[in-house]
PDB file of C-alpha atoms in Angstrom:
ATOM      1  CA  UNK A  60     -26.565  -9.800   1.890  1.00  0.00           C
ATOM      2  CA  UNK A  61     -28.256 -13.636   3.100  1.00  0.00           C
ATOM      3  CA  UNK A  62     -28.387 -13.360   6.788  1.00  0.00           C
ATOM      4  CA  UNK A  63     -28.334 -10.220   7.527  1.00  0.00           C
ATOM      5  CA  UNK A  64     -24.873  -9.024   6.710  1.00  0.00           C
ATOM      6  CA  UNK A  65     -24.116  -5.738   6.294  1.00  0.00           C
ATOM      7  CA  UNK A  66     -20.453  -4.157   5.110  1.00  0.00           C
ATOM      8  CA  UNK A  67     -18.829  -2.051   7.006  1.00  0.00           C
ATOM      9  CA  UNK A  68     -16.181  -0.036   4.751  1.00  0.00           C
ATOM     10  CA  UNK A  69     -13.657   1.483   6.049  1.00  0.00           C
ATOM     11  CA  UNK A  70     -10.249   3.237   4.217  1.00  0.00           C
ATOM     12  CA  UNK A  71      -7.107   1.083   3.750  1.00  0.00           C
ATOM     13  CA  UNK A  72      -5.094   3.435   5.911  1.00  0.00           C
ATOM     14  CA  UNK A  73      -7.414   2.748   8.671  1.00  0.00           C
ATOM     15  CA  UNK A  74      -7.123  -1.015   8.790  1.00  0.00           C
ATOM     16  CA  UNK A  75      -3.160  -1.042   8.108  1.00  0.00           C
ATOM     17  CA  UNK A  76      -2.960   1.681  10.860  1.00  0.00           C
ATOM     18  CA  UNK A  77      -5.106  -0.551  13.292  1.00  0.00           C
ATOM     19  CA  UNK A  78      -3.653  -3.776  12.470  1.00  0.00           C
ATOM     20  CA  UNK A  79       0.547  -2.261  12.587  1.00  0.00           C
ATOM     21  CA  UNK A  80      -0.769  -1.010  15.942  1.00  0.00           C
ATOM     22  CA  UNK A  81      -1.517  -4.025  17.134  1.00  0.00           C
ATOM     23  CA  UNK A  82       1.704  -6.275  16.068  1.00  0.00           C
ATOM     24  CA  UNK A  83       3.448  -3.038  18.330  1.00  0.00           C
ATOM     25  CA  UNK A  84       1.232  -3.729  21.275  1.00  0.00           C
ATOM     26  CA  UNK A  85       1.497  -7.192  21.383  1.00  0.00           C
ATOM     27  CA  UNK A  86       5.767  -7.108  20.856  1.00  0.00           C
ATOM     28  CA  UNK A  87       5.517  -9.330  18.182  1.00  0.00           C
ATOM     29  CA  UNK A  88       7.819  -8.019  15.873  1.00  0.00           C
ATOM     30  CA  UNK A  89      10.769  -6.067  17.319  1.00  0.00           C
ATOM     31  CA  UNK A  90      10.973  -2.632  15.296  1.00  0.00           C
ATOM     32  CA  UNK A  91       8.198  -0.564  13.754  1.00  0.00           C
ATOM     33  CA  UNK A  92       9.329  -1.547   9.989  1.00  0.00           C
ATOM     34  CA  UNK A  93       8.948  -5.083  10.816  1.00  0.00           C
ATOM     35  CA  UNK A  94       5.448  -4.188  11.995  1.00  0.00           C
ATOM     36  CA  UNK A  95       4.715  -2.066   8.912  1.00  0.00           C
ATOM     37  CA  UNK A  96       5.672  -5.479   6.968  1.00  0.00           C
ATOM     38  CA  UNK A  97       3.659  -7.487   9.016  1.00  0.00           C
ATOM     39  CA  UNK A  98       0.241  -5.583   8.721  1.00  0.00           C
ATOM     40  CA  UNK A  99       1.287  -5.267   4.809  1.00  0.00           C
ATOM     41  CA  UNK A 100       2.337  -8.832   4.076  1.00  0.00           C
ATOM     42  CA  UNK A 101      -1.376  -9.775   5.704  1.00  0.00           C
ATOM     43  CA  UNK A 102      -4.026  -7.462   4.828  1.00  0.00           C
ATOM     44  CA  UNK A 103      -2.413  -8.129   0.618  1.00  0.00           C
ATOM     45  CA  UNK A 104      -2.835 -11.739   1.669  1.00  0.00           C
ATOM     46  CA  UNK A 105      -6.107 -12.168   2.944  1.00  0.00           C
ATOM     47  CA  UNK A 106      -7.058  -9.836  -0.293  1.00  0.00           C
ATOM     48  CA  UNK A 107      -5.357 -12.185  -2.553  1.00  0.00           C
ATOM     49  CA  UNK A 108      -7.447 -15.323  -1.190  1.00  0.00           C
ATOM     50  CA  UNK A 109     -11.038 -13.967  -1.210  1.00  0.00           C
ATOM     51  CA  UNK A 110     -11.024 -13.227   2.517  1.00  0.00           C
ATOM     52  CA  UNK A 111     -10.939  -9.580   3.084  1.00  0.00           C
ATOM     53  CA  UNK A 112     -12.808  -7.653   0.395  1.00  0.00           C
ATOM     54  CA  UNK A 113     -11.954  -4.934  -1.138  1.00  0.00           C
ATOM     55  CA  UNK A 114     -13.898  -1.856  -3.534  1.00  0.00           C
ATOM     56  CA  UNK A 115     -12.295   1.253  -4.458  1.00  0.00           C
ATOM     57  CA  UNK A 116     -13.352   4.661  -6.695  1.00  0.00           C
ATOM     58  CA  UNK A 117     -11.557   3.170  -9.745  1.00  0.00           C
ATOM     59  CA  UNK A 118     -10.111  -0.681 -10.454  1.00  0.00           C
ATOM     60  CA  UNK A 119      -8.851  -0.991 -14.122  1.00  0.00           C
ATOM     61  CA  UNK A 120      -6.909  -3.852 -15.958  1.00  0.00           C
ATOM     62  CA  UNK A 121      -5.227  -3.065 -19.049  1.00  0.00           C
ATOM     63  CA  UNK A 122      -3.614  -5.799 -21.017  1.00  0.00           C
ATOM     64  CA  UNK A 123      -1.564  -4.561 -24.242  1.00  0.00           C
ATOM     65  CA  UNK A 124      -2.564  -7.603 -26.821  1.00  0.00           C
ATOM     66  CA  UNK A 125      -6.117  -7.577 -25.285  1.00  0.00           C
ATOM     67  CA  UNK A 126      -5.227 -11.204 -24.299  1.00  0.00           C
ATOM     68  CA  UNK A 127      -7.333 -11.603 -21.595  1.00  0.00           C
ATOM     69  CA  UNK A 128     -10.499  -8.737 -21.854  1.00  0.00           C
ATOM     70  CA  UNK A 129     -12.072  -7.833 -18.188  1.00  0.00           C
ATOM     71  CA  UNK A 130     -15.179  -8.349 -17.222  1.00  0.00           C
ATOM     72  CA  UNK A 131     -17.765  -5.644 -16.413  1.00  0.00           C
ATOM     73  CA  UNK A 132     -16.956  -4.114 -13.116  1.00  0.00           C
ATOM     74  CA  UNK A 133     -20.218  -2.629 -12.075  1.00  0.00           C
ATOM     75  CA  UNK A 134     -19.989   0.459  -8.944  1.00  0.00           C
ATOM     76  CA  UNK A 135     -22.335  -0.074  -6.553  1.00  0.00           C
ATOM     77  CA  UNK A 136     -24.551   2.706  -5.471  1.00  0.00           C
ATOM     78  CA  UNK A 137     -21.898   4.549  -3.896  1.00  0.00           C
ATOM     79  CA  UNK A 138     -20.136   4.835  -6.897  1.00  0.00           C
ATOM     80  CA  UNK A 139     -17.407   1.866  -5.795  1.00  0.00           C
ATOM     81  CA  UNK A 140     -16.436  -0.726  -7.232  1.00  0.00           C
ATOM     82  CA  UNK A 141     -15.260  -4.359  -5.925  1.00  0.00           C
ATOM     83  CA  UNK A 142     -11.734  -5.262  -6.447  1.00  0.00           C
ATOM     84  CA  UNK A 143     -11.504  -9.082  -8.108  1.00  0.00           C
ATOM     85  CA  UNK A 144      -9.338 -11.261  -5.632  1.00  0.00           C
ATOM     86  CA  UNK A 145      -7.187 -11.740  -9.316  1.00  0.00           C
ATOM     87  CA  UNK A 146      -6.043  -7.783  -9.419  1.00  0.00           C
ATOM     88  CA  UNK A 147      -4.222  -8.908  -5.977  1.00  0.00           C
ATOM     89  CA  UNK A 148      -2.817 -12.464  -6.985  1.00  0.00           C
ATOM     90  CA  UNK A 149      -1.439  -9.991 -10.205  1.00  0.00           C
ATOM     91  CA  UNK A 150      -0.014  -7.502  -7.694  1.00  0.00           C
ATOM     92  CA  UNK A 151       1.548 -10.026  -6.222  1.00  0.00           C
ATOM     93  CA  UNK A 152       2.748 -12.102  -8.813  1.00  0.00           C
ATOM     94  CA  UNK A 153       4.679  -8.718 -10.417  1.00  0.00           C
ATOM     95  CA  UNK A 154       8.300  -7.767  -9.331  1.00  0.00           C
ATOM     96  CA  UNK A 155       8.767  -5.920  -6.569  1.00  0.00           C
ATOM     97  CA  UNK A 156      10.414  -2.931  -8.807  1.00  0.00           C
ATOM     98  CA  UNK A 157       7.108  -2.576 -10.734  1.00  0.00           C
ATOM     99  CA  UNK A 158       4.446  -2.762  -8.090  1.00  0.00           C
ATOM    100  CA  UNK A 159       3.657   0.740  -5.984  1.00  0.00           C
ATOM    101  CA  UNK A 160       1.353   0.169  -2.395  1.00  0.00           C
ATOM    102  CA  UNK A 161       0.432   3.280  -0.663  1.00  0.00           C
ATOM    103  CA  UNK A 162      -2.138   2.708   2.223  1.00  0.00           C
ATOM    104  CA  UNK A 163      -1.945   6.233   3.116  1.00  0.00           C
ATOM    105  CA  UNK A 164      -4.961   7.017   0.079  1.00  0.00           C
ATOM    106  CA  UNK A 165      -5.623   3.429  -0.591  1.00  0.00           C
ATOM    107  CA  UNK A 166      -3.870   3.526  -4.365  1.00  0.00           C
ATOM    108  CA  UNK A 167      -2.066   0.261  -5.487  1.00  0.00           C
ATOM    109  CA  UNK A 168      -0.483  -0.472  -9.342  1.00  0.00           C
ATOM    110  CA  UNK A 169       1.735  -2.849 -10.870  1.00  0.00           C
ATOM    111  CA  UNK A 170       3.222  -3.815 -14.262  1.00  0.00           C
ATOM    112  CA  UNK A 171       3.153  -7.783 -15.345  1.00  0.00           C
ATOM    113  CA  UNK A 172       4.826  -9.437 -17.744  1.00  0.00           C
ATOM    114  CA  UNK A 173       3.901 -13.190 -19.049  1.00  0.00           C
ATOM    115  CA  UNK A 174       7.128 -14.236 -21.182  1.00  0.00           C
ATOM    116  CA  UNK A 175       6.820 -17.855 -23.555  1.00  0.00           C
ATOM    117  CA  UNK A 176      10.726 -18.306 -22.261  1.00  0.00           C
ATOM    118  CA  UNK A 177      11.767 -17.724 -26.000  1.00  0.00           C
ATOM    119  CA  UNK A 178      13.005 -14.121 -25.195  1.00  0.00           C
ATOM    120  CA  UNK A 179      10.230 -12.509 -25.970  1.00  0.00           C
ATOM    121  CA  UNK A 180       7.246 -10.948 -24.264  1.00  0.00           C
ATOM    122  CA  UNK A 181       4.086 -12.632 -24.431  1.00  0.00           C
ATOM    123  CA  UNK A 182       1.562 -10.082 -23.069  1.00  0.00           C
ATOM    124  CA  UNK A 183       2.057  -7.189 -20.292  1.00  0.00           C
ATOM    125  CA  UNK A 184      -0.851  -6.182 -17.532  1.00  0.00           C
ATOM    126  CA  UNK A 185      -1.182  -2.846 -15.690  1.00  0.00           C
ATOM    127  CA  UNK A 186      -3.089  -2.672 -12.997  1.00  0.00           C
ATOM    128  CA  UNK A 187      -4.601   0.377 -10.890  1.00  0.00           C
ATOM    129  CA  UNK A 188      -7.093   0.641  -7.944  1.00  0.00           C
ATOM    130  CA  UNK A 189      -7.572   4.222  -6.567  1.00  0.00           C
ATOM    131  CA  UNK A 190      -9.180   4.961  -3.007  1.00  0.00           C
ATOM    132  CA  UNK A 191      -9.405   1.252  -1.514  1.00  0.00           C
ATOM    133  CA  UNK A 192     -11.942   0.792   1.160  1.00  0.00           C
ATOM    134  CA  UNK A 193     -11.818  -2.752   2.693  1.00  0.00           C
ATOM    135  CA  UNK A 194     -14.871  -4.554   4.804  1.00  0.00           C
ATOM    136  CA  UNK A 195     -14.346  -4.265   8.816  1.00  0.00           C
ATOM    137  CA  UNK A 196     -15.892  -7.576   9.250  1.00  0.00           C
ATOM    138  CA  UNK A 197     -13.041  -9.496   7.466  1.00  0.00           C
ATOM    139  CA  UNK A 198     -10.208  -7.943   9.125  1.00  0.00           C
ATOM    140  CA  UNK A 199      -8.008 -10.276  11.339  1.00  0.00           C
ATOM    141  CA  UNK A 200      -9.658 -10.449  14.605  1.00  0.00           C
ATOM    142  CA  UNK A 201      -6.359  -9.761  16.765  1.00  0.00           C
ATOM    143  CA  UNK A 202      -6.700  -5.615  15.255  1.00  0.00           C
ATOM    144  CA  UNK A 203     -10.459  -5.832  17.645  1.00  0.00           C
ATOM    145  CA  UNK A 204     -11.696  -8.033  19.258  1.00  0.00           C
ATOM    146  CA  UNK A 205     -10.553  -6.779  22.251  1.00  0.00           C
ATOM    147  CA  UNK A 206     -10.960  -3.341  21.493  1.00  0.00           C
ATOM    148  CA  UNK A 207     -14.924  -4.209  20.583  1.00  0.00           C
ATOM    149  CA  UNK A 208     -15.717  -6.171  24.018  1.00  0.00           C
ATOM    150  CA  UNK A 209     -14.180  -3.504  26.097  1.00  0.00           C
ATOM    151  CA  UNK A 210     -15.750  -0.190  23.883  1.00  0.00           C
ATOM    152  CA  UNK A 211     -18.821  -1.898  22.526  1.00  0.00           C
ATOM    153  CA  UNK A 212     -17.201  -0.158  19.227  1.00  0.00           C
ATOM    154  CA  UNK A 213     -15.357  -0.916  16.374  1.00  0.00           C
ATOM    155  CA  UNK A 214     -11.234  -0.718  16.358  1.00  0.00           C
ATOM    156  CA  UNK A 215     -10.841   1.606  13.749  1.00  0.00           C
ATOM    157  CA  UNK A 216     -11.923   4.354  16.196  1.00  0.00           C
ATOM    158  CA  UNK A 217      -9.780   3.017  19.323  1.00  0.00           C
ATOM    159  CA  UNK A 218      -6.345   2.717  17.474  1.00  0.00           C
ATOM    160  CA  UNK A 219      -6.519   6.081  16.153  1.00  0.00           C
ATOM    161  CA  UNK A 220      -7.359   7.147  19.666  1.00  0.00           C
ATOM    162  CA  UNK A 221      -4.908   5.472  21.248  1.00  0.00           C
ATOM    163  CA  UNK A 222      -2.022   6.714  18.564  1.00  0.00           C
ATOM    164  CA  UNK A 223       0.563   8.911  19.802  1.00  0.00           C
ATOM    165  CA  UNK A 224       4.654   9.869  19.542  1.00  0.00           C
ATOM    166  CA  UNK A 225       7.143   7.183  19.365  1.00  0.00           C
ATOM    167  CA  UNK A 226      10.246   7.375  18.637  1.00  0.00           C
ATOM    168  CA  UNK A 227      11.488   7.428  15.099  1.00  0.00           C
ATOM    169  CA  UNK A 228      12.820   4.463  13.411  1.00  0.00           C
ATOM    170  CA  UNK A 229      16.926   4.152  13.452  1.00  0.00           C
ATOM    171  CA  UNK A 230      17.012   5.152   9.364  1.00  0.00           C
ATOM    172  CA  UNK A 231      14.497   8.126   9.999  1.00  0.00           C
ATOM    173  CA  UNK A 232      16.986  10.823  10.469  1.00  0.00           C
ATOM    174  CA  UNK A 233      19.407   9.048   7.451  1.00  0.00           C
ATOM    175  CA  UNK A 234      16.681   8.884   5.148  1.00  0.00           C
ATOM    176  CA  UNK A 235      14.963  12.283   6.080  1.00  0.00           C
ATOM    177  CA  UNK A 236      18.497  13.977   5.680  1.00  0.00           C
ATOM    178  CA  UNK A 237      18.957  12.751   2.252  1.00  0.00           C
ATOM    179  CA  UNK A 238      15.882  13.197   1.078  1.00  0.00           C
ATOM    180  CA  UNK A 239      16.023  17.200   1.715  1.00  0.00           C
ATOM    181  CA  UNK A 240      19.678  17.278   0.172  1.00  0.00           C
ATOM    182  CA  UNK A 241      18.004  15.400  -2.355  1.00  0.00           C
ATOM    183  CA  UNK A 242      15.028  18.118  -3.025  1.00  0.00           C
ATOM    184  CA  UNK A 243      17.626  20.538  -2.331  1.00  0.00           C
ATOM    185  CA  UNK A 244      20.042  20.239  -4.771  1.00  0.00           C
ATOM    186  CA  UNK A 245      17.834  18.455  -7.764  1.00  0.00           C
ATOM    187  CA  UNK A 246      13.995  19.402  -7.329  1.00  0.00           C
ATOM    188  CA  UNK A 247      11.746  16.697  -8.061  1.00  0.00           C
ATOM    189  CA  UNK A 248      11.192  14.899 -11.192  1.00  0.00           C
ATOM    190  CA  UNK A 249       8.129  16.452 -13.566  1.00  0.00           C
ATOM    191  CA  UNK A 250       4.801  15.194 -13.714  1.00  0.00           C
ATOM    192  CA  UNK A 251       1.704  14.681 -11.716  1.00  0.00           C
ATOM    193  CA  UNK A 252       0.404  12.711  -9.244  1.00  0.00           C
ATOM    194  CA  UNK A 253       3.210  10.291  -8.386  1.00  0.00           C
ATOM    195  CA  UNK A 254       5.041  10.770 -11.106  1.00  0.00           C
ATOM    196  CA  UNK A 255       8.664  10.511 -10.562  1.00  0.00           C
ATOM    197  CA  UNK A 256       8.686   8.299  -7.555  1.00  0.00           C
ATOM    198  CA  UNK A 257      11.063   5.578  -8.809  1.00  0.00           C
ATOM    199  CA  UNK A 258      13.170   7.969  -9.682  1.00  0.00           C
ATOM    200  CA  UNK A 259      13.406  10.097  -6.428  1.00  0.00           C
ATOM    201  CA  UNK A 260      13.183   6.714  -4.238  1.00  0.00           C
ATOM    202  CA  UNK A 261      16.084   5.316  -6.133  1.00  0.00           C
ATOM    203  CA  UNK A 262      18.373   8.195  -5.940  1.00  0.00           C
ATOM    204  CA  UNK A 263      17.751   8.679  -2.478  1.00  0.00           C
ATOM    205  CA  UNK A 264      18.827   5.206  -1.734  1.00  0.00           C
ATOM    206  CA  UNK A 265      21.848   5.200  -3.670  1.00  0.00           C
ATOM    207  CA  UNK A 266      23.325   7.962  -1.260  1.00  0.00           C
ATOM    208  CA  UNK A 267      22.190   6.279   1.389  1.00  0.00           C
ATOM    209  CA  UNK A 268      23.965   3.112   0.043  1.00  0.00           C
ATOM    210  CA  UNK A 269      27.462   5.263  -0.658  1.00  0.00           C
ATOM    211  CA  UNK A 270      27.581   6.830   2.485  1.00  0.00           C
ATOM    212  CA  UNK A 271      27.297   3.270   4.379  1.00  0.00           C
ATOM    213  CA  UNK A 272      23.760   4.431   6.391  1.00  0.00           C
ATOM    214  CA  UNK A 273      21.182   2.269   6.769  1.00  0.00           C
ATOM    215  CA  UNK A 274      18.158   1.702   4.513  1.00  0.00           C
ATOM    216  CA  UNK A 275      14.328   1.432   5.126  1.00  0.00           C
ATOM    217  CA  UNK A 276      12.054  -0.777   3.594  1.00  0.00           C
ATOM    218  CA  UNK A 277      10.953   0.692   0.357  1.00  0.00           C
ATOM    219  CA  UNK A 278       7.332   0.326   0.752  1.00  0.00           C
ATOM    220  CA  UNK A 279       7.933   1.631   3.983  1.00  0.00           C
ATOM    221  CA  UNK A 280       8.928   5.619   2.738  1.00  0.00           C
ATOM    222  CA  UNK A 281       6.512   5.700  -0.267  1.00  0.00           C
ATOM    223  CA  UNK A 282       3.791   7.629   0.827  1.00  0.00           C
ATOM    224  CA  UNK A 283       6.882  10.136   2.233  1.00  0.00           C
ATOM    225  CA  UNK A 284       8.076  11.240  -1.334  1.00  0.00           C
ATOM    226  CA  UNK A 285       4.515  10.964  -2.303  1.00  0.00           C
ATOM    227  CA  UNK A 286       3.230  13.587   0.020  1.00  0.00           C
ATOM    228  CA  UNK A 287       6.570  15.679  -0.226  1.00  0.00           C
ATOM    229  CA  UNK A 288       5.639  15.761  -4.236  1.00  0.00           C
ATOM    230  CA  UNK A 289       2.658  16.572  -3.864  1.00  0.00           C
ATOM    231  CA  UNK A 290       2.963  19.539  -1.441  1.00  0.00           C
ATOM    232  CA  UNK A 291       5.621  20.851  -3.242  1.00  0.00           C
ATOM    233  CA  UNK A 292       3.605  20.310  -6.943  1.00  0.00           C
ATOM    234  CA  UNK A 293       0.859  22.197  -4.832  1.00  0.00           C
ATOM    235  CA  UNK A 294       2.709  24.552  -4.304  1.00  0.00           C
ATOM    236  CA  UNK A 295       3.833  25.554  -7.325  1.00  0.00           C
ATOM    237  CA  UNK A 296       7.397  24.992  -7.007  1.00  0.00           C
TER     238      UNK A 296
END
């Protein structure tokens, strides 16, 4: 690039991890969900605007009435591809029921619906990005700064090292509970990948709801059914 810049790509998980890390060290939020919102609700932002880019393994739009066709999106020679600032401002625009964010692999989706306000639909977008990787160099400065002057090293590497136990959130042991009764007594849903996710998430959460406990953030336990699907589809079972 002009001047002499050079990317530095690092996985989703690694800059959520870094940045939630940071909103904890500095007390500015006062639980870990609230922290897990916070490093959320601004690394999505900052890829909405333009200012934090984004590639991934796979980006695809699909509209049903071919309404709006999508330009090439060309991989670079690693085989990624950029992810348009639109795919985000989409994300974003979609109810919250029909968008799925796991930073965990880096794989984000969401269903949008345009509607003429006649009762019908006009046109409906899905959108998919597998394996996000997101440039270093754009990340908010309060994740390293710090963490560079005093290392001579990027953050990525000193929040992971400086990770350790904590205690749980309140809802942990609630939700945890549930969700083995859950896997218990029904299995999980059929399918692949994260098929059935909806479905376990809102079961889940209408026990917790009738037995009066409290309730975590949905974005917040996502990647928890996910990886309990998948090692139980792994297994076999």
């Amino acid at each position: 690039m002009d001047g002499g810049y050079q990317s530095c790509w690092i996985p989703a998980s690694a800059a959520f991890k870094a940045l939630r890390q940071q909103y904890e060290e500095h007390h500015l939020y006062g639980d870990e969900e609230h922290c897990w919102k916070a490093a959320h609700d601004t690394l999505l932002r900052r890829l909405q605007s333009g200012q934090l880019a984004g590639r991934a393994a796979q980006v695809l739009f699909e509209w049903d009435d071919g309404s709006e066709p999508s330009e090439p999106l060309c991989p670079d020679r690693n085989g990624r591809v950029l992810v348009p600032s639109r795919f985000w401002t989409y994300f974003l625009q979609s109810k919250s029921i029909h968008r799925e964010a796991d930073w965990l692999p880096g794989d984000f989706s969401f269903t949008l619906s345009y509607s003429s306000g006649f009762g019908r639909l006009d046109a409906t977008c899905k959108g998919t990005v597998i394996g996000l990787e997101v440039d270093e160099n754009d990340l908010p400065k309060l994740a390293w700064t710090g963490n560079k002057e005093a290392s001579g090293r990027g953050s990525m590497q000193s929040a992971v090292a400086r990770s350790g136990g904590r205690s749980p959130a309140k809802w942990w042991p609630d939700f945890a509970e549930e969700l083995a009764l859950y896997v218990h007594e029904c299995g999980i849903p059929d399918g692949q990948g994260h098929d059935g996710q909806s479905e376990m998430m809102e079961a889940i959460f209408k026990r917790l709801a009738e037995a009066g406990k409290p309730e975590p953030g949905r974005a917040t336990v996502q990647s928890v059914i996910n990886a309990v699907m998948a090692r139980i589809r792994s297994a076999g079972n």
